[in-house]
């Protein structure tokens, strides 16, 4: 089967389409015939060596997946033919989801949203799980004030939607051209990028744009700051609790998110699709920036 991999770190040109054996589902696992798989910034980070390695071992790319189960390991609890979404977390693994087949643990998948096609369903898992788990880390209560930076991005956009669903008062920070979108998804207030939030005005901030200290300054004394890239969060001050998300696969949470997508509460956005064989081209387009929505690879 074909899979997008890297055997050396670098730019988009490092991505190779290689022939690999079709993987086998072990106990508690399923094999998914991949219909679509989103391309995320974490894939670019893996490709460029942010997570280390570099010993020449081949690394598979891709975390998000949507497709149909075609093989089931002992005790997995799923059936051949089930349409699912899933998240394959982990770094430096030999096979990711940017492939014709992917093997995932049964607790890393959920039934795909019935109202979404595979391409849009594939854009949901990583970004929506990241937003949900970051909000859980923030532990804010209905009526409290939340600042979301990067509010028009994959994680930030879903954070706005989920925070609205939880009854939080949301200020969204994004480019001026994104105001209509983020307000339509549940933001109560909007700040265009470049404007400074009111200092010490928010109970919490989800810093999806990785603004660091500029975002931290908006948090009240004793509030909470959650970043999205471990190791990049600012130093604590003013009694603010500071943490960073390390997203994990969770089938129960994925199932909740799929149901929310079916109600329209979550809207995964797709900017472009590319065939799997053009994965390097897709990486190059991701590197250019400016997209609203995910690039999705189709085997």
Short mmCIF file of C-alpha atoms in Angstrom, two decimals, residues 87-186:
data_model
loop_
_atom_site.label_atom_id
_atom_site.label_comp_id
_atom_site.label_asym_id
_atom_site.label_seq_id
_atom_site.Cartn_x
_atom_site.Cartn_y
_atom_site.Cartn_z
CA UNK A 87 -6.92 9.96 15.99
CA UNK A 88 -3.54 8.27 15.76
CA UNK A 89 -1.39 10.14 18.27
CA UNK A 90 2.30 9.59 18.75
CA UNK A 91 5.60 10.67 17.27
CA UNK A 92 8.14 8.79 15.18
CA UNK A 93 5.82 5.87 14.42
CA UNK A 94 6.47 3.91 11.22
CA UNK A 95 2.92 4.40 9.89
CA UNK A 96 0.48 7.27 10.28
CA UNK A 97 -2.93 7.90 8.76
CA UNK A 98 -1.67 9.43 5.50
CA UNK A 99 -1.88 6.02 3.91
CA UNK A 100 -4.29 3.67 2.22
CA UNK A 101 -4.78 1.73 5.47
CA UNK A 102 -4.24 2.63 9.11
CA UNK A 103 -4.37 0.59 12.31
CA UNK A 104 -5.73 2.31 15.43
CA UNK A 105 -6.58 1.18 18.92
CA UNK A 106 -10.30 0.69 19.43
CA UNK A 107 -10.33 3.39 22.11
CA UNK A 108 -9.02 5.93 19.59
CA UNK A 109 -12.01 5.82 17.23
CA UNK A 110 -15.71 6.66 17.20
CA UNK A 111 -18.59 6.37 14.77
CA UNK A 112 -18.28 9.02 12.08
CA UNK A 113 -20.82 11.87 12.09
CA UNK A 114 -23.73 10.79 9.91
CA UNK A 115 -24.19 14.27 8.46
CA UNK A 116 -20.58 14.72 7.30
CA UNK A 117 -18.88 13.19 4.30
CA UNK A 118 -15.53 11.50 4.88
CA UNK A 119 -13.52 14.54 3.80
CA UNK A 120 -15.14 16.84 6.35
CA UNK A 121 -15.24 14.12 9.01
CA UNK A 122 -11.48 13.69 8.66
CA UNK A 123 -10.94 17.33 9.66
CA UNK A 124 -12.68 16.87 13.01
CA UNK A 125 -10.70 14.60 15.40
CA UNK A 126 -7.42 16.36 16.19
CA UNK A 127 -8.72 19.92 16.19
CA UNK A 128 -11.96 19.24 18.05
CA UNK A 129 -10.33 16.95 20.62
CA UNK A 130 -7.65 19.58 21.21
CA UNK A 131 -10.29 22.26 21.77
CA UNK A 132 -12.35 20.05 24.08
CA UNK A 133 -9.41 18.90 26.17
CA UNK A 134 -8.04 22.44 26.44
CA UNK A 135 -11.41 23.66 27.69
CA UNK A 136 -11.47 20.87 30.26
CA UNK A 137 -8.03 21.97 31.43
CA UNK A 138 -9.30 25.54 31.77
CA UNK A 139 -12.18 24.28 33.98
CA UNK A 140 -14.22 27.48 33.62
CA UNK A 141 -17.85 27.72 34.66
CA UNK A 142 -20.82 29.09 32.69
CA UNK A 143 -20.72 32.87 32.62
CA UNK A 144 -16.98 33.17 33.07
CA UNK A 145 -14.91 35.11 30.54
CA UNK A 146 -12.69 33.27 28.06
CA UNK A 147 -10.28 34.70 25.52
CA UNK A 148 -9.53 32.48 22.52
CA UNK A 149 -6.58 33.54 20.37
CA UNK A 150 -6.36 32.19 16.86
CA UNK A 151 -10.13 31.87 17.02
CA UNK A 152 -10.59 31.25 13.29
CA UNK A 153 -8.12 28.38 13.16
CA UNK A 154 -8.80 24.67 13.47
CA UNK A 155 -8.41 24.44 17.25
CA UNK A 156 -9.52 27.99 18.04
CA UNK A 157 -12.66 27.77 15.93
CA UNK A 158 -13.83 24.59 17.65
CA UNK A 159 -12.90 26.10 21.02
CA UNK A 160 -15.27 29.00 20.33
CA UNK A 161 -18.05 26.57 19.38
CA UNK A 162 -17.55 24.32 22.39
CA UNK A 163 -17.15 27.22 24.83
CA UNK A 164 -20.40 28.69 23.54
CA UNK A 165 -22.04 25.30 24.05
CA UNK A 166 -20.80 25.39 27.67
CA UNK A 167 -22.20 28.85 28.36
CA UNK A 168 -18.93 30.74 28.60
CA UNK A 169 -18.60 34.39 27.60
CA UNK A 170 -16.15 34.33 24.71
CA UNK A 171 -13.90 36.99 23.25
CA UNK A 172 -12.39 35.80 19.98
CA UNK A 173 -9.08 37.18 18.69
CA UNK A 174 -8.51 36.67 14.96
CA UNK A 175 -7.93 38.53 11.71
CA UNK A 176 -10.47 41.24 10.94
CA UNK A 177 -11.73 39.29 7.94
CA UNK A 178 -12.75 36.43 10.25
CA UNK A 179 -15.08 38.42 12.47
CA UNK A 180 -18.31 37.31 10.79
CA UNK A 181 -17.32 33.66 10.98
CA UNK A 182 -16.26 33.54 14.64
CA UNK A 183 -19.30 35.53 15.77
CA UNK A 184 -21.53 33.15 13.83
CA UNK A 185 -19.92 30.23 15.70
CA UNK A 186 -20.65 31.68 19.12
#
